[in-house]
mmCIF file of C-alpha atoms in Angstrom:
data_model
loop_
_atom_site.group_PDB
_atom_site.id
_atom_site.type_symbol
_atom_site.label_atom_id
_atom_site.label_comp_id
_atom_site.label_asym_id
_atom_site.label_seq_id
_atom_site.Cartn_x
_atom_site.Cartn_y
_atom_site.Cartn_z
ATOM 1 C CA MET A 1 66.200 77.684 38.232
ATOM 2 C CA LYS A 2 66.157 75.556 34.283
ATOM 3 C CA LEU A 3 63.141 77.130 34.031
ATOM 4 C CA ILE A 4 64.415 80.913 34.426
ATOM 5 C CA VAL A 5 67.311 79.724 32.278
ATOM 6 C CA SER A 6 65.096 78.832 29.571
ATOM 7 C CA ALA A 7 63.177 82.100 29.868
ATOM 8 C CA THR A 8 66.277 83.926 29.058
ATOM 9 C CA ILE A 9 67.169 82.068 26.341
ATOM 10 C CA ILE A 10 64.461 82.482 24.398
ATOM 11 C CA ALA A 11 63.948 86.060 25.839
ATOM 12 C CA GLY A 12 67.242 86.835 24.379
ATOM 13 C CA ILE A 13 66.856 84.564 20.779
ATOM 14 C CA LEU A 14 63.926 87.075 20.494
ATOM 15 C CA SER A 15 65.612 90.106 20.810
ATOM 16 C CA ILE A 16 68.320 88.512 18.642
ATOM 17 C CA SER A 17 65.535 88.116 16.144
ATOM 18 C CA VAL A 18 63.235 91.237 16.371
ATOM 19 C CA PHE A 19 66.719 93.521 16.392
ATOM 20 C CA SER A 20 67.700 91.505 12.888
ATOM 21 C CA GLN A 21 64.487 92.301 11.315
ATOM 22 C CA SER A 22 64.529 96.031 11.861
ATOM 23 C CA ILE A 23 68.067 96.609 10.396
ATOM 24 C CA LYS A 24 67.865 97.163 6.832
ATOM 25 C CA PRO A 25 70.376 97.502 4.178
ATOM 26 C CA LYS A 26 71.671 101.063 3.700
ATOM 27 C CA PRO A 27 70.981 101.877 -0.001
ATOM 28 C CA THR A 28 74.014 102.522 -1.990
ATOM 29 C CA THR A 29 74.480 106.707 -2.125
ATOM 30 C CA LEU A 30 75.035 108.518 -5.144
ATOM 31 C CA PRO A 31 77.474 110.648 -6.416
ATOM 32 C CA ALA A 32 78.207 113.791 -5.044
ATOM 33 C CA GLY A 33 76.989 117.230 -5.778
ATOM 34 C CA ILE A 34 74.145 114.958 -8.489
ATOM 35 C CA ALA A 35 71.998 117.907 -7.617
ATOM 36 C CA THR A 36 73.727 119.873 -9.558
ATOM 37 C CA TRP A 37 74.394 118.086 -12.998
ATOM 38 C CA SER A 38 71.502 120.175 -14.232
ATOM 39 C CA GLY A 39 72.450 121.133 -18.128
ATOM 40 C CA GLU A 40 75.218 118.644 -17.928
ATOM 41 C CA TYR A 41 74.883 116.118 -20.698
ATOM 42 C CA SER A 42 73.431 112.619 -19.932
ATOM 43 C CA ASP A 43 76.633 110.632 -19.926
ATOM 44 C CA LYS A 44 77.732 112.006 -16.968
ATOM 45 C CA PHE A 45 75.377 110.210 -15.310
ATOM 46 C CA LEU A 46 76.054 107.041 -17.680
ATOM 47 C CA ASN A 47 79.685 107.014 -17.526
ATOM 48 C CA ASN A 48 79.625 107.318 -13.453
ATOM 49 C CA SER A 49 80.343 103.805 -12.058
ATOM 50 C CA ILE A 50 78.522 104.544 -8.924
ATOM 51 C CA ILE A 51 75.232 104.815 -11.093
ATOM 52 C CA LYS A 52 76.176 102.362 -13.781
ATOM 53 C CA ALA A 53 76.545 99.438 -10.975
ATOM 54 C CA ARG A 54 72.927 100.563 -9.834
ATOM 55 C CA LEU A 55 71.449 100.680 -13.487
ATOM 56 C CA LYS A 56 73.412 97.450 -14.112
ATOM 57 C CA LYS A 57 71.850 95.566 -11.184
ATOM 58 C CA LEU A 58 68.500 97.098 -11.680
ATOM 59 C CA MET A 59 68.097 96.398 -15.271
ATOM 60 C CA GLY A 60 70.183 93.006 -15.431
ATOM 61 C CA THR A 61 73.017 92.977 -18.034
ATOM 62 C CA LYS A 62 70.785 92.335 -21.105
ATOM 63 C CA SER A 63 68.356 95.064 -20.317
ATOM 64 C CA TYR A 64 71.326 97.527 -19.308
ATOM 65 C CA ASP A 65 73.392 96.675 -22.828
ATOM 66 C CA GLU A 66 69.925 97.227 -24.754
ATOM 67 C CA PHE A 67 69.468 100.542 -23.083
ATOM 68 C CA ILE A 68 73.012 101.817 -23.400
ATOM 69 C CA GLU A 69 72.594 100.806 -27.117
ATOM 70 C CA SER A 70 69.732 103.192 -27.461
ATOM 71 C CA PHE A 71 71.687 105.897 -25.822
ATOM 72 C CA GLU A 72 73.483 106.955 -28.527
ATOM 73 C CA THR A 73 72.160 110.464 -28.922
ATOM 74 C CA LEU A 74 72.546 112.203 -25.826
ATOM 75 C CA ALA A 75 70.559 115.763 -24.371
ATOM 76 C CA PRO A 76 70.985 117.693 -21.069
ATOM 77 C CA ILE A 77 69.912 116.715 -17.957
ATOM 78 C CA ALA A 78 66.541 118.331 -16.737
ATOM 79 C CA LYS A 79 65.619 118.695 -13.196
ATOM 80 C CA ASP A 80 62.370 119.022 -12.091
ATOM 81 C CA GLY A 81 62.183 119.001 -7.981
ATOM 82 C CA SER A 82 64.334 116.525 -6.541
ATOM 83 C CA VAL A 83 64.222 114.774 -9.918
ATOM 84 C CA LEU A 84 67.033 114.347 -12.281
ATOM 85 C CA PHE A 85 66.002 113.140 -15.627
ATOM 86 C CA ALA A 86 67.763 112.749 -19.051
ATOM 87 C CA SER A 87 66.962 110.657 -22.752
ATOM 88 C CA GLY A 88 68.638 109.437 -25.594
ATOM 89 C CA CYS A 89 67.989 107.700 -28.436
ATOM 90 C CA LEU A 90 69.654 104.773 -31.212
ATOM 91 C CA ILE A 91 71.374 107.728 -33.661
ATOM 92 C CA HIS A 92 68.990 107.139 -36.930
ATOM 93 C CA ALA A 93 66.078 105.798 -35.109
ATOM 94 C CA CYS A 94 64.627 108.186 -32.333
ATOM 95 C CA THR A 95 61.215 107.632 -31.482
ATOM 96 C CA GLN A 96 61.589 103.915 -32.049
ATOM 97 C CA LEU A 97 64.019 103.099 -29.849
ATOM 98 C CA GLU A 98 65.078 105.396 -27.140
ATOM 99 C CA SER A 99 66.088 104.837 -23.426
ATOM 100 C CA ALA A 100 65.356 107.038 -20.545
ATOM 101 C CA ILE A 101 67.129 107.712 -16.762
ATOM 102 C CA ALA A 102 66.197 109.708 -13.888
ATOM 103 C CA ILE A 103 66.973 109.733 -10.589
ATOM 104 C CA ASN A 104 65.065 111.453 -7.652
ATOM 105 C CA PHE A 105 68.331 112.090 -5.127
ATOM 106 C CA LYS A 106 66.026 112.787 -2.311
ATOM 107 C CA ASN A 107 64.290 109.627 -2.259
ATOM 108 C CA ASN A 108 68.199 108.335 -3.462
ATOM 109 C CA THR A 109 66.319 106.091 -6.205
ATOM 110 C CA VAL A 110 67.364 105.238 -10.078
ATOM 111 C CA HIS A 111 64.677 104.621 -12.276
ATOM 112 C CA ALA A 112 65.406 103.892 -16.011
ATOM 113 C CA ALA A 113 63.428 102.706 -18.977
ATOM 114 C CA ILE A 114 63.494 101.703 -22.656
ATOM 115 C CA PHE A 115 60.921 102.050 -25.440
ATOM 116 C CA ASN A 116 60.680 100.490 -28.445
ATOM 117 C CA THR A 117 57.877 100.343 -30.651
ATOM 118 C CA GLU A 118 57.339 97.003 -31.295
ATOM 119 C CA LYS A 119 57.827 96.323 -27.108
ATOM 120 C CA PRO A 120 55.760 97.788 -25.082
ATOM 121 C CA THR A 121 57.815 99.614 -22.992
ATOM 122 C CA ARG A 122 59.740 98.451 -19.854
ATOM 123 C CA TYR A 123 60.281 100.269 -16.484
ATOM 124 C CA PHE A 124 63.149 99.788 -14.228
ATOM 125 C CA ASN A 125 61.875 101.109 -10.740
ATOM 126 C CA GLU A 126 64.347 101.014 -7.762
ATOM 127 C CA ARG A 127 62.972 99.281 -4.220
ATOM 128 C CA ARG A 128 59.765 98.865 -6.369
ATOM 129 C CA SER A 129 58.882 102.773 -6.086
ATOM 130 C CA LYS A 130 57.102 104.258 -8.810
ATOM 131 C CA ALA A 131 58.442 106.150 -11.737
ATOM 132 C CA PRO A 132 59.014 109.467 -11.860
ATOM 133 C CA GLN A 133 56.201 111.588 -13.489
ATOM 134 C CA ALA A 134 59.513 112.770 -16.189
ATOM 135 C CA ILE A 135 59.871 108.942 -17.405
ATOM 136 C CA ILE A 136 56.194 108.584 -17.583
ATOM 137 C CA ASP A 137 55.504 112.221 -19.391
ATOM 138 C CA TRP A 138 58.411 111.063 -21.436
ATOM 139 C CA ALA A 139 56.502 107.139 -22.664
ATOM 140 C CA THR A 140 53.478 109.017 -23.283
ATOM 141 C CA ASN A 141 55.162 111.051 -25.790
ATOM 142 C CA LEU A 142 56.611 108.558 -27.354
ATOM 143 C CA ASP A 143 53.521 106.507 -27.165
ATOM 144 C CA ASN A 144 51.224 109.574 -28.410
ATOM 145 C CA ILE A 145 53.916 109.870 -31.813
ATOM 146 C CA LYS A 146 53.745 106.327 -32.220
ATOM 147 C CA THR A 147 49.934 105.692 -32.675
ATOM 148 C CA ASN A 148 50.327 109.510 -34.438
ATOM 149 C CA LYS A 149 47.984 110.880 -32.311
#
């Protein structure tokens, strides 16, 4: 009888352990209707409480503040497939200090980057996902300008 009770308890513990490991936290949702934001100015991203919270969590306070500081000039949001992209720069310092944001609304991931001619470009990607091509192209273009290619 003791053997059956012990086996039942062990089986119960193992099944709870396996079940709890398979539960993954659901990522925060994106704003409703975000897929239609193409053509809007990038401050629509930056002023949205959901996106702002995700950026702060992704980047940390210091990097987030630098990111926002270098987003003084705004550009329209562009759409490429399921990715929305926008960039901005520090007034009178475009191509020297810039930031970019991309949101993949299909994969529910937020991506950001900070370009500074004095430092390597820093990339921030949720869930260790790959930076979208729009951010890679943006950074490559700025690197080419920096090196006069």
